[in-house]
Coordinates of C-alpha atoms in Angstrom, one line a residue:
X1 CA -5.9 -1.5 6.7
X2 CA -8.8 0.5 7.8
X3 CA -11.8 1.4 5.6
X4 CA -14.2 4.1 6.6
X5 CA -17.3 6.1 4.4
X6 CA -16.8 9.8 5.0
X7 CA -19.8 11.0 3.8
X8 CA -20.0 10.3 -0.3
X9 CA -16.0 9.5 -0.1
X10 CA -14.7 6.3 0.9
X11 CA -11.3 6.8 3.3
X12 CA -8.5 4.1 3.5
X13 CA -5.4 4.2 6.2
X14 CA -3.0 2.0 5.0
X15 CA -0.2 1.4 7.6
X16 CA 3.2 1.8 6.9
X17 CA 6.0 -0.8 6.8
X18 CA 9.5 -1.2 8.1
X19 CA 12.1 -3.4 6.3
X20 CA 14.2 -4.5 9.2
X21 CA 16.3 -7.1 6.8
X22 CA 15.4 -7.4 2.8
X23 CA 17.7 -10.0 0.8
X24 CA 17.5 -10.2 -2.9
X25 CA 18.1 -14.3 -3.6
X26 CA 17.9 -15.9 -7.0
X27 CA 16.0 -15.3 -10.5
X28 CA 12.8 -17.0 -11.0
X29 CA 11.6 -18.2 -14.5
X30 CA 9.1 -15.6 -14.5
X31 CA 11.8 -12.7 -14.1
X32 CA 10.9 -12.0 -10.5
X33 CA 13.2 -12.4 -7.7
X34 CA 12.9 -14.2 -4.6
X35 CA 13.0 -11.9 -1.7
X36 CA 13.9 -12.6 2.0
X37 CA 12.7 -9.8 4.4
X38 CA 11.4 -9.1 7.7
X39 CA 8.7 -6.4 8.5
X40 CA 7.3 -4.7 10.7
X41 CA 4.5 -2.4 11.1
X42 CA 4.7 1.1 12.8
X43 CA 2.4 3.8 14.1
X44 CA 2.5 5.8 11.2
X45 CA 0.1 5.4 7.9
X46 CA -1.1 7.0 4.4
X47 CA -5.1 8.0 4.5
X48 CA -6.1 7.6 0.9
X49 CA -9.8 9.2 0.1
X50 CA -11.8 8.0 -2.5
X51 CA -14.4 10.6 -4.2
X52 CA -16.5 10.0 -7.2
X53 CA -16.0 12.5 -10.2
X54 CA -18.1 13.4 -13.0
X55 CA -15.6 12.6 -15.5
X56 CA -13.0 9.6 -15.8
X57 CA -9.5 11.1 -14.0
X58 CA -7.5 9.7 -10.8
X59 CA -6.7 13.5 -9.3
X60 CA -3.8 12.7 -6.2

């Protein structure tokens, strides 16, 4: 993940992910699921920009 200040904004590429294998196992006590997977990052990624507002809202 790369973090960057553009100007007053902050910017953040976050790489994208590849499930090459992803099996769902047993419950857990908690609810959750244990997961078996293998990743793998590629050359493609989300740039998120972070700008303050004068009011409280998230605008996408």
């Amino acid at each position: 993940m790369l973090i960057r200040h553009d100007g007053a904004a902050l910017r953040v590429d976050a790489p994208a992910k590849l499930n090459l294998f992803l099996e769902v196992l047993g419950k857990r006590e908690d609810g959750f699921h244990e997961l078996e997977t293998l990743m793998v990052t590629i050359s493609l990624h989300d740039t998120l920009r972070f700008t303050e507002e004068p009011t409280p809202a998230i605008r996408l």
